[in-house]
Structure formats: structure tokens, C-alpha cells
Coordinates of N, CA and C and ligand atoms in Angstrom, one line a residue:
M1 N -32.1 4.1 23.4 CA -31.9 5.3 22.7 C -31.8 5.1 21.3
S2 N -32.6 6.1 20.5 CA -32.4 5.6 19.1 C -31.3 6.3 18.5
I3 N -30.8 5.6 17.1 CA -29.6 6.1 16.4 C -30.0 7.6 15.8
P4 N -29.4 8.5 15.7 CA -29.9 9.9 14.8 C -29.8 9.3 13.4
A5 N -30.8 10.0 12.7 CA -30.8 9.7 11.1 C -29.6 9.8 10.6
N6 N -28.9 10.9 10.9 CA -27.6 11.4 10.2 C -26.4 10.4 10.4
F7 N -26.6 9.7 11.4 CA -25.4 8.6 11.8 C -25.3 7.6 10.7
L8 N -26.5 7.3 10.2 CA -26.4 6.2 9.2 C -26.1 6.5 8.0
R9 N -26.0 7.8 7.5 CA -25.6 8.1 6.2 C -24.0 8.2 6.2
P10 N -23.4 8.0 5.3 CA -21.8 7.8 5.0 C -21.6 9.6 5.4
L11 N -20.2 9.9 5.9 CA -20.0 11.1 6.2 C -18.8 11.7 5.2
V12 N -18.7 12.4 4.1 CA -17.8 12.8 3.4 C -17.2 14.0 4.0
L13 N -15.7 13.6 4.2 CA -14.9 15.0 4.8 C -14.0 15.3 3.8
S14 N -14.2 16.7 3.4 CA -13.1 17.1 2.6 C -12.7 18.7 3.3
G15 N -11.4 19.1 2.5 CA -11.0 20.1 3.0 C -9.6 20.2 2.4
P16 N -9.0 21.4 2.3 CA -7.6 21.4 1.8 C -6.4 20.8 2.4
S17 N -5.7 20.2 1.9 CA -4.4 19.4 2.2 C -3.7 20.4 3.4
G18 N -3.4 19.5 4.5 CA -2.8 20.4 5.7 C -3.9 21.0 6.7
V19 N -5.2 20.8 6.5 CA -6.0 21.9 7.2 C -6.5 20.8 8.5
G20 N -5.9 19.6 8.7 CA -6.1 18.9 9.7 C -7.0 17.8 9.8
K21 N -7.5 17.2 8.7 CA -8.6 16.1 8.6 C -7.9 14.9 9.3
S22 N -6.7 14.5 8.9 CA -6.1 13.5 9.3 C -6.0 13.6 10.9
T23 N -5.6 14.8 11.5 CA -5.8 14.5 12.9 C -6.9 14.7 13.6
L24 N -7.9 15.1 13.1 CA -9.4 14.9 13.7 C -9.9 13.5 13.7
L25 N -9.6 12.9 12.3 CA -9.9 11.4 12.2 C -9.3 10.7 13.4
Q26 N -8.1 10.8 13.2 CA -7.1 10.1 14.3 C -7.8 10.2 15.6
R27 N -8.2 11.2 16.2 CA -8.7 11.4 17.5 C -9.9 10.9 17.4
L28 N -10.7 10.8 16.5 CA -12.3 10.1 16.5 C -12.1 8.6 16.4
F29 N -11.1 8.3 15.8 CA -11.0 6.6 15.7 C -10.4 6.1 17.1
A30 N -9.5 6.9 17.9 CA -8.9 6.4 18.9 C -9.9 6.9 20.2
E31 N -11.2 7.6 20.0 CA -12.2 7.6 21.0 C -13.3 6.8 20.9
F32 N -13.2 6.4 19.6 CA -14.6 5.5 19.2 C -14.1 4.5 18.3
P33 N -13.2 3.2 18.9 CA -12.9 2.6 18.0 C -13.7 1.6 17.1
D34 N -14.9 1.5 17.9 CA -16.0 0.7 17.0 C -17.3 1.2 16.3
K35 N -17.3 2.6 16.4 CA -18.4 3.2 15.7 C -18.3 3.6 14.4
F36 N -16.9 3.8 13.9 CA -16.6 4.2 12.7 C -16.0 3.3 11.6
G37 N -16.0 3.5 10.4 CA -15.2 2.7 9.6 C -14.7 3.8 8.6
F38 N -13.2 3.8 8.5 CA -12.3 4.7 7.5 C -12.5 4.2 6.2
S39 N -13.0 4.8 5.2 CA -12.7 4.5 3.8 C -11.5 4.5 3.4
V40 N -10.7 3.4 3.7 CA -9.5 3.3 3.0 C -9.2 3.3 1.4
S41 N -8.7 4.4 1.0 CA -8.6 5.0 -0.4 C -7.4 4.0 -1.0
H42 N -7.7 3.9 -2.4 CA -6.2 3.5 -3.3 C -5.5 4.8 -3.5
T43 N -4.3 5.0 -3.5 CA -3.6 6.0 -4.0 C -2.2 5.5 -4.8
T44 N -1.6 6.3 -5.8 CA -0.6 6.0 -6.1 C 0.9 6.9 -5.6
R45 N 0.4 7.5 -4.6 CA 1.6 8.1 -3.9 C 2.2 7.4 -3.1
S46 N 3.5 7.8 -2.9 CA 4.4 7.2 -1.8 C 4.1 7.1 -0.4
P47 N 4.3 6.1 0.5 CA 3.8 6.1 2.0 C 4.7 7.3 2.5
R48 N 3.9 8.2 3.5 CA 4.6 9.1 4.5 C 5.3 7.9 5.6
P49 N 6.4 8.5 6.1 CA 6.8 7.8 7.4 C 5.5 7.6 8.5
G50 N 5.5 6.3 8.8 CA 4.3 5.9 9.6 C 3.0 5.6 9.2
E51 N 3.0 5.7 7.8 CA 1.9 5.2 7.1 C 1.9 3.7 6.8
I52 N 0.7 3.1 7.0 CA 0.6 1.7 6.8 C -0.5 1.3 5.6
D53 N 0.3 0.4 4.9 CA -0.5 0.0 3.8 C -1.9 -0.7 4.1
G54 N -2.9 -0.5 3.8 CA -4.3 -1.0 4.1 C -4.9 -0.3 5.3
K55 N -4.1 0.7 5.9 CA -4.8 1.2 6.9 C -5.0 2.7 6.8
H56 N -4.0 3.3 6.1 CA -4.1 4.6 5.8 C -4.7 4.6 4.4
Y57 N -4.1 4.0 3.4 CA -4.2 4.0 2.1 C -4.0 2.4 1.8
H58 N -4.6 2.1 0.3 CA -4.1 1.2 -0.3 C -2.9 1.5 -1.1
F59 N -1.7 1.3 -1.0 CA -0.6 2.1 -2.0 C -0.5 1.1 -3.0
V60 N -0.7 1.5 -4.3 CA -0.7 0.8 -5.5 C 0.2 1.5 -6.8
Q61 N 0.7 0.7 -7.3 CA 1.3 1.5 -8.6 C 0.3 1.8 -9.7
K62 N 1.1 2.9 -10.4 CA 0.0 3.3 -11.3 C -0.8 2.3 -12.5
D63 N -0.1 1.4 -12.8 CA -0.7 0.3 -13.7 C -1.7 -0.5 -12.9
Q64 N -1.6 -0.7 -11.6 CA -2.4 -1.4 -10.9 C -3.7 -0.4 -10.6
F65 N -3.6 0.9 -10.2 CA -4.8 1.7 -10.5 C -5.6 1.9 -11.6
R66 N -4.8 1.9 -12.7 CA -5.5 2.0 -14.1 C -6.3 0.7 -14.1
K67 N -5.8 -0.4 -13.8 CA -6.4 -1.7 -14.1 C -7.8 -1.8 -13.2
L68 N -7.7 -1.3 -12.0 CA -8.8 -1.3 -11.1 C -10.0 -0.3 -11.7
L69 N -9.3 0.9 -12.2 CA -10.5 2.0 -12.8 C -11.1 1.2 -14.0
S70 N -10.3 0.4 -14.6 CA -10.9 0.1 -16.1 C -12.1 -1.2 -15.7
E71 N -11.8 -1.7 -14.4 CA -12.7 -2.9 -14.0 C -14.0 -2.2 -13.3
G72 N -13.9 -0.9 -13.2 CA -15.0 -0.3 -12.6 C -15.0 -0.3 -11.2
A73 N -13.9 -0.5 -10.4 CA -14.0 -0.6 -9.3 C -14.1 0.4 -8.1
F74 N -14.3 1.7 -8.6 CA -14.1 3.0 -8.0 C -15.6 3.8 -8.1
I75 N -15.8 4.1 -6.8 CA -17.3 4.8 -6.8 C -16.8 6.2 -7.5
E76 N -15.6 6.7 -7.2 CA -15.2 8.1 -7.7 C -13.5 7.9 -7.6
H77 N -12.9 8.9 -8.5 CA -11.5 8.8 -8.5 C -11.1 10.2 -8.9
A78 N -9.9 10.4 -8.5 CA -9.3 11.7 -9.2 C -7.9 11.7 -9.1
E79 N -7.3 12.7 -9.9 CA -5.8 12.9 -9.9 C -5.6 14.2 -9.2
F80 N -4.6 14.0 -8.0 CA -4.3 15.2 -7.3 C -2.9 15.3 -7.0
S81 N -2.4 16.3 -7.3 CA -0.8 16.7 -7.0 C 0.0 15.5 -7.9
S82 N -0.4 15.2 -9.2 CA 0.3 14.2 -9.9 C 0.0 12.4 -9.4
N83 N -0.7 12.4 -8.6 CA -1.0 10.9 -8.2 C -2.5 10.9 -8.2
F84 N -2.9 9.4 -8.5 CA -4.2 9.3 -8.2 C -4.9 8.4 -6.9
Y85 N -5.9 9.0 -6.8 CA -6.7 8.7 -5.3 C -8.0 8.1 -6.0
G86 N -8.6 7.1 -5.3 CA -9.9 6.6 -5.5 C -10.3 5.7 -4.4
T87 N -11.6 5.9 -4.3 CA -12.8 5.3 -3.4 C -13.3 4.0 -3.7
S88 N -12.9 2.7 -3.4 CA -13.5 1.7 -4.3 C -14.9 1.3 -3.6
F89 N -16.0 0.8 -4.5 CA -17.1 -0.1 -3.9 C -17.0 -0.7 -2.6
A90 N -16.0 -1.6 -2.9 CA -15.7 -2.7 -2.0 C -15.5 -2.2 -0.5
T91 N -14.8 -1.4 -0.4 CA -14.5 -0.7 1.0 C -15.7 -0.2 1.5
V92 N -16.4 0.6 0.8 CA -17.5 1.1 1.4 C -18.3 0.3 1.8
N93 N -18.7 -0.8 0.9 CA -19.7 -1.9 1.2 C -19.4 -2.6 2.4
E94 N -18.0 -2.9 2.6 CA -17.7 -3.7 3.8 C -17.9 -2.9 5.1
I95 N -17.5 -1.6 5.1 CA -18.0 -0.7 6.1 C -19.6 -0.8 6.8
Q96 N -20.1 -0.8 5.6 CA -21.4 -0.3 5.8 C -22.2 -2.0 6.2
Q97 N -21.7 -2.9 5.8 CA -22.2 -4.0 6.4 C -22.0 -4.4 7.8
K98 N -21.1 -3.9 8.1 CA -20.5 -4.3 9.4 C -21.5 -3.3 10.6
G99 N -22.1 -2.2 9.8 CA -23.0 -1.5 10.7 C -22.2 -0.3 11.1
R100 N -21.2 0.0 10.8 CA -20.4 1.2 11.3 C -20.7 2.5 10.2
R101 N -20.6 3.7 10.8 CA -20.7 5.0 9.8 C -19.3 4.9 9.2
C102 N -19.6 5.0 7.8 CA -18.4 5.1 6.7 C -18.1 6.4 6.8
I103 N -16.9 6.8 6.9 CA -16.1 8.1 6.8 C -15.2 8.4 5.4
L104 N -15.5 9.2 4.6 CA -14.7 9.1 3.4 C -13.9 10.3 3.6
D105 N -12.5 10.4 3.1 CA -11.8 11.8 3.4 C -11.3 12.0 1.9
I106 N -11.9 12.9 1.0 CA -11.6 12.9 -0.2 C -11.6 14.5 -0.7
E107 N -10.9 14.7 -1.7 CA -10.9 16.0 -2.5 C -11.9 16.4 -3.3
A108 N -12.2 17.6 -3.6 CA -13.2 18.3 -4.3 C -13.8 17.7 -5.7
Q109 N -12.9 16.9 -6.4 CA -13.3 16.3 -7.7 C -13.8 15.2 -7.2
G110 N -13.7 14.3 -6.3 CA -14.2 13.4 -5.9 C -15.7 13.5 -5.0
V111 N -15.6 14.6 -4.5 CA -16.9 15.3 -3.9 C -18.0 15.4 -4.8
R112 N -17.6 15.9 -5.9 CA -18.3 16.1 -7.2 C -19.1 15.1 -7.6
Q113 N -18.1 14.0 -8.0 CA -18.4 12.7 -8.5 C -19.4 12.2 -7.6
I114 N -19.2 12.0 -6.1 CA -20.1 11.3 -5.2 C -21.7 12.0 -5.5
K115 N -21.6 13.5 -5.9 CA -22.8 13.8 -5.7 C -23.7 13.3 -6.9
G116 N -23.1 12.6 -8.0 CA -23.8 12.0 -8.8 C -24.2 10.4 -8.6
T117 N -24.0 10.1 -7.3 CA -24.2 8.7 -7.0 C -25.3 8.4 -6.1
D118 N -25.5 7.4 -5.7 CA -26.9 7.3 -4.6 C -26.3 7.1 -3.1
L119 N -25.2 7.3 -3.1 CA -24.7 7.1 -1.8 C -25.2 8.2 -0.5
R120 N -25.7 9.2 -0.9 CA -26.3 10.4 -0.1 C -25.7 10.6 1.4
P121 N -24.5 10.9 1.1 CA -23.8 11.3 2.4 C -23.8 12.7 3.0
V122 N -23.5 12.9 4.3 CA -23.5 14.1 4.8 C -22.1 14.7 4.2
Y123 N -22.2 15.9 3.6 CA -20.9 16.5 3.2 C -20.3 17.7 4.2
L124 N -19.2 17.4 4.6 CA -18.4 18.1 5.8 C -17.0 18.6 5.3
F125 N -17.2 20.1 5.4 CA -15.9 20.7 4.9 C -15.2 21.0 6.2
I126 N -13.9 20.9 6.2 CA -12.9 21.4 7.2 C -12.0 22.6 6.6
A127 N -12.4 23.7 7.2 CA -11.8 24.8 6.7 C -10.7 25.4 7.6
P128 N -9.7 25.9 7.0 CA -8.5 26.6 7.9 C -9.1 28.0 8.6
P129 N -8.3 28.4 9.4 CA -9.3 29.7 10.0 C -8.8 31.0 8.8
S130 N -7.7 30.7 8.2 CA -6.9 31.5 7.2 C -6.1 30.7 6.3
L131 N -5.8 31.3 5.1 CA -4.9 30.7 4.4 C -3.5 30.5 4.7
T132 N -3.2 31.9 5.4 CA -1.7 32.1 6.0 C -1.4 30.7 7.0
A133 N -2.5 30.6 7.8 CA -2.6 29.3 8.8 C -2.4 28.0 7.8
L134 N -3.0 27.8 6.9 CA -3.1 26.6 6.0 C -1.6 26.4 5.6
R135 N -1.2 27.6 5.3 CA 0.2 27.5 4.5 C 1.4 27.1 5.6
S136 N 1.1 27.5 6.8 CA 2.1 27.4 7.8 C 2.0 25.7 8.1
R137 N 0.9 25.4 8.3 CA 0.5 23.9 8.8 C 1.2 22.9 7.7
L138 N 1.1 23.1 6.3 CA 1.3 22.3 5.3 C 2.9 22.3 5.2
R139 N 3.5 23.3 5.5 CA 4.9 23.4 5.5 C 5.4 22.7 6.9
G140 N 4.7 22.9 7.9 CA 5.3 22.7 9.4 C 5.0 21.0 9.2
R141 N 4.2 20.3 8.8 CA 3.9 19.1 8.7 C 5.3 18.3 8.3
G142 N 5.9 19.1 7.5 CA 7.2 18.6 6.7 C 7.4 17.4 6.0
T143 N 6.1 16.9 5.5 CA 5.9 15.8 4.7 C 6.3 15.6 3.3
E144 N 6.4 17.0 2.7 CA 6.4 17.2 1.3 C 7.6 18.2 0.8
T145 N 8.2 17.9 -0.2 CA 9.0 18.9 -0.8 C 8.4 20.5 -0.7
E146 N 9.4 21.3 -1.2 CA 8.7 22.6 -1.4 C 8.0 22.8 -2.8
A147 N 8.3 22.1 -3.5 CA 7.6 22.1 -4.8 C 6.2 21.3 -4.7
A148 N 6.1 20.3 -3.8 CA 4.7 19.6 -3.7 C 4.0 20.2 -3.1
V149 N 4.5 21.2 -1.9 CA 3.7 21.9 -1.1 C 3.0 23.1 -1.9
E150 N 4.1 23.7 -2.9 CA 3.2 24.6 -3.8 C 2.1 23.9 -4.6
K151 N 2.5 22.9 -5.1 CA 1.3 22.1 -6.0 C 0.1 22.1 -4.8
R152 N 0.2 21.6 -3.8 CA -1.0 21.5 -2.8 C -1.6 22.6 -2.3
L153 N -1.0 23.8 -2.4 CA -1.5 25.1 -2.0 C -2.3 25.5 -3.1
N154 N -1.9 25.4 -4.4 CA -2.7 25.7 -5.4 C -4.0 25.1 -5.6
A155 N -3.9 23.6 -5.2 CA -5.0 22.7 -5.3 C -6.0 23.3 -3.9
A156 N -5.5 23.8 -2.9 CA -6.1 24.2 -1.7 C -7.0 25.5 -2.0
L157 N -6.5 26.4 -3.0 CA -7.3 27.4 -3.5 C -8.5 27.1 -4.4
K158 N -8.4 26.0 -5.0 CA -9.5 25.5 -6.0 C -10.5 25.1 -4.9
E159 N -9.9 24.1 -3.8 CA -10.7 23.3 -2.8 C -11.8 24.6 -2.1
V160 N -11.1 25.6 -1.8 CA -11.8 26.8 -1.3 C -12.7 27.4 -2.1
E161 N -12.2 27.5 -3.2 CA -13.4 28.2 -4.3 C -14.6 27.2 -4.4
Y162 N -14.3 26.0 -4.6 CA -15.5 25.2 -4.4 C -16.4 25.0 -3.3
A163 N -15.7 25.2 -2.1 CA -16.7 25.4 -0.8 C -17.3 26.5 -0.7
K164 N -16.9 27.5 -1.5 CA -17.7 28.8 -1.3 C -18.8 28.9 -2.0
I165 N -19.2 27.9 -3.0 CA -20.7 27.8 -3.5 C -21.5 27.2 -2.5
P166 N -22.7 28.1 -2.8 CA -23.6 27.8 -1.8 C -24.1 26.4 -1.7
N167 N -24.4 25.8 -0.6 CA -24.8 24.6 -0.5 C -24.1 23.3 -1.0
V168 N -22.8 23.4 -1.3 CA -21.9 22.3 -1.9 C -21.7 21.4 -0.6
H169 N -21.5 21.9 0.5 CA -21.4 21.2 1.9 C -22.5 21.6 2.6
D170 N -23.1 20.5 3.5 CA -24.1 20.5 4.4 C -23.5 21.0 5.6
I171 N -22.1 20.8 6.0 CA -21.6 21.3 7.3 C -20.4 21.9 7.2
V172 N -19.8 23.0 7.7 CA -18.5 23.5 7.8 C -18.0 23.4 9.2
I173 N -16.7 23.2 9.4 CA -16.0 23.3 10.8 C -14.8 24.0 10.5
V174 N -14.5 24.7 11.2 CA -13.1 25.7 11.0 C -12.3 24.9 12.3
N175 N -11.3 24.6 11.6 CA -10.1 23.8 12.4 C -9.3 24.9 12.8
D176 N -9.6 25.8 13.8 CA -8.8 27.0 14.6 C -8.1 26.2 15.7
D177 N -8.9 26.3 16.8 CA -8.2 25.6 17.9 C -8.9 24.0 17.7
L178 N -7.7 23.3 18.0 CA -8.1 21.8 17.6 C -9.2 21.1 18.6
D179 N -8.9 21.6 19.8 CA -9.9 21.0 20.7 C -11.2 21.5 20.6
R180 N -11.5 22.7 20.2 CA -12.8 23.1 19.7 C -13.4 22.4 18.6
A181 N -12.5 22.5 17.5 CA -12.9 21.9 16.3 C -13.2 20.6 16.6
Y182 N -12.4 19.5 17.3 CA -12.6 18.1 17.6 C -14.0 17.9 18.3
Q183 N -14.3 18.7 19.2 CA -15.6 18.6 20.0 C -16.6 18.9 18.8
L184 N -16.7 19.6 17.9 CA -17.8 19.8 17.2 C -17.8 18.7 16.0
F185 N -16.6 18.2 15.7 CA -16.4 17.2 14.7 C -16.9 16.0 15.2
K186 N -16.6 15.7 16.5 CA -17.3 14.7 17.2 C -18.8 14.5 17.2
Q187 N -19.3 15.7 17.5 CA -20.9 15.8 17.5 C -21.6 15.6 16.2
V188 N -20.8 16.0 14.9 CA -21.4 15.8 13.8 C -21.2 14.3 13.2
A189 N -20.0 13.8 13.5 CA -19.8 12.2 13.1 C -20.6 11.5 14.0
L190 N -21.0 11.6 15.1 CA -21.8 10.8 15.8 C -23.6 11.3 15.4
G191 N -23.6 12.1 14.7 CA -24.9 12.6 14.0 C -26.0 13.3 15.0
E192 N -25.2 13.9 16.3 CA -26.1 14.7 17.1 C -26.0 16.0 16.8
V193 N -25.1 16.6 16.0 CA -25.4 18.2 15.6 C -25.3 18.3 13.9
I194 N -26.1 19.2 13.7 CA -26.1 19.5 12.0 C -25.6 20.8 11.5
T195 N -25.6 21.5 12.6 CA -24.8 23.0 12.5 C -23.5 23.1 12.8
G196 N -22.9 23.9 11.7 CA -21.4 23.9 12.0 C -21.2 25.5 12.2
D197 N -20.0 25.7 11.6 CA -19.4 27.2 11.7 C -19.6 27.7 10.3
T198 N -19.3 29.1 10.4 CA -19.4 29.9 9.2 C -18.3 29.8 8.4
L199 N -18.1 29.7 7.2 CA -17.0 29.6 6.3 C -16.0 30.9 6.3
P200 N -15.1 31.0 7.1 CA -14.3 32.6 7.0 C -14.0 32.7 5.6
P201 N -13.7 34.2 5.4 CA -13.4 34.7 4.2 C -12.5 34.1 3.2
L202 N -11.3 33.4 3.9 CA -10.1 32.9 3.3 C -9.7 33.7 1.9
D203 N -9.3 35.0 2.0 CA -8.8 35.8 1.0 C -7.6 36.2 1.3
D204 N -6.9 35.8 2.4 CA -5.4 36.2 2.5 C -4.5 35.4 1.9
Ligands
ADP301 P1 -4.4 17.0 6.5 O1 -5.1 15.5 6.7 O2 -6.0 17.8 6.3 O3 -3.7 17.1 5.2 P2 -3.3 16.9 8.8 O4 -4.0 16.3 9.9 O5 -1.9 16.1 8.5 O6 -3.9 17.7 7.7 O7 -2.6 18.3 9.6 C1 -1.5 19.1 8.8 C2 -0.5 19.7 10.2 O8 -1.4 20.7 10.9 C3 -0.1 18.6 11.0 O9 1.3 18.9 11.3 C4 -1.2 18.8 12.1 O10 -0.6 18.5 13.4 C5 -1.4 20.3 12.1 N1 -2.9 20.7 13.0 C6 -3.9 19.9 12.8 N2 -4.9 20.7 13.1 C7 -4.2 22.0 14.0 C8 -4.7 23.1 14.7 N3 -6.3 23.0 14.9 N4 -3.8 24.0 14.9 C9 -2.6 24.0 14.5 N5 -1.9 22.8 13.8 C10 -2.7 21.9 13.3
5GP302 P1 -2.7 13.2 0.9 O1 -2.0 12.9 -0.1 O2 -2.4 14.5 1.6 O3 -3.0 12.2 1.9 O4 -4.3 13.4 0.3 C1 -4.3 14.5 -0.7 C2 -5.7 14.9 -0.9 O5 -6.5 13.4 -1.6 C3 -6.6 14.9 0.1 O6 -7.3 16.0 0.1 C4 -7.4 13.9 0.5 O7 -8.7 13.8 0.9 C5 -7.6 13.4 -0.9 N1 -7.9 12.1 -1.0 C6 -7.5 10.9 -0.4 N2 -8.2 9.8 -0.7 C7 -8.9 10.1 -1.9 C8 -9.9 9.4 -2.6 O8 -10.2 8.4 -2.5 N3 -10.6 10.0 -3.7 C9 -10.1 11.6 -3.7 N4 -11.1 11.9 -4.8 N5 -9.5 12.0 -2.9 C10 -8.9 11.8 -2.0

């Protein structure tokens, strides 16, 4: 059986903090341990309980991040909620050399920068069913202080405004019911499906 053309392109996953990106990715990697490679970003934020250095992120200090940046290590990078995040060339190359589909989980400033590179990924936006649902998920996760939650919600509004620009993303998946969203996400990740959901109004 031939490999679908889209499977060979990297997949850029974005969406507001708390929408369920990590939850969907965790399921995908558990079901297909050998097909995909997660682009492990560098970040200056502190690890959350259960997060492993080198698996979820490369956790670095701000001066280390700045040094890597000055050496040209990153394909893209951004400041998000008072921390730096970046995707290194080395990480993406390593995954591609293994013949796995590279999946990036990045925010909107990074998406903009990737559009100026020759990576040619498929852009997938994970949308919440409503802003009210997003707020309750972000608070419910319980990993951030209320001040940090507020910062992330502000960033979420920008993320949604960007997603509303026509053709910014190739595919949208609404993470309403997790099982339904996962089935669609899986097909998109495998390159089997290229049409998703319609972006909800997200004006509540
Ligand atoms: P992100 O990686 O996008 O920041 P997470 O995957 O950490 O988001 O999910 C944020 C919270 O929302 C978690 O507590 C997760 O269990 C929950 N969650 C994820 N998907 C759904 C869903 N479809 N319905 C309800 N809660 C969800
Ligand atoms: P979190 O702190 O919740 O893990 O991530 C916060 C935001 O940073 C999320 O929107 C996530 O997609 C984004 N992010 C994670 N890694 C990178 C990266 O390397 N570059 C960019 N631009 N954003 C990233």
C-alpha cells in the first residue's frame, strides 16, 4: 500500500493553551509508537508534574536559550506567557531522518515563522467548542496559577483571531467530544483525511 502524500509532510499542530493538544498527541503516540516523532521543543518554563526533560521539552535556562538562539539553532521561536519556546533544526532533522512523520506543537507566532521556511508542513488547528469550554479546561487542568491562566486566556484570544484569517490553517478539528476529535485527528495524522471541521464562532 502506498504512503499518503500528506504523511510525508510535517504536521504543525496549534491551538490555544488548554484546548487538548497534548491529550490528543498522547493518545496518538500511545496507539502508534513508531510512526511519528514529536518535535521536542526547548523552553524556559518550569516542568509541570510528570513532565520529563528531553521527552516533553528540553527545559533550559534563559541564558542557555539565548545562546542557542544566537547560534541559529532554531527554525522558529517565540515568547509566550513570559517564557521562551523554540523548535530546533536538529530535532526536526533527526525525526525526518528516521522516516517518521514529524509533529510540531507550537503557538501562532511560531506558525507565522514556519510559513517563511521551506518546511512545507500541513497546518492543523485544534479549536475548542467555545471559549467558555476553553476557560474551564485551562482552569480544570490545575497546572497554572490564576494569573498565569489569565495570561494564557489572553494569548488564546490572539490565537483564535489568527485562526479566523482564511487559509492560515489547512485543517481545523474541534475538540468537543474527545473520542470523536481523536478519531479525526488520527486520520489527519496518518495522512488519510484532509478535510476537518468548521471553525466555531468562538465569540462567547
Ligand atoms: P493543551 O496541550 O492544548 O494545552 P491539554 O491536553 O493539557 O491542553 O488539555 C487541557 C485540559 O483539558 C486537560 O485537563 C485535559 O484532560 C482536558 N481535555 C482535553 N480534551 C478534552 C475534551 N475533549 N473535553 C474535555 N476536557 C478535555
Ligand atoms: P505549554 O507551556 O502549555 O506547554 O505551551 C504553551 C504554548 O507554547 C502552546 O501553545 C504550545 O503549542 C507552544 N509551544 C510549545 N513549544 C513551542 C515551540 O517550540 N515554539 C513555539 N512557537 N511555540 C511552542
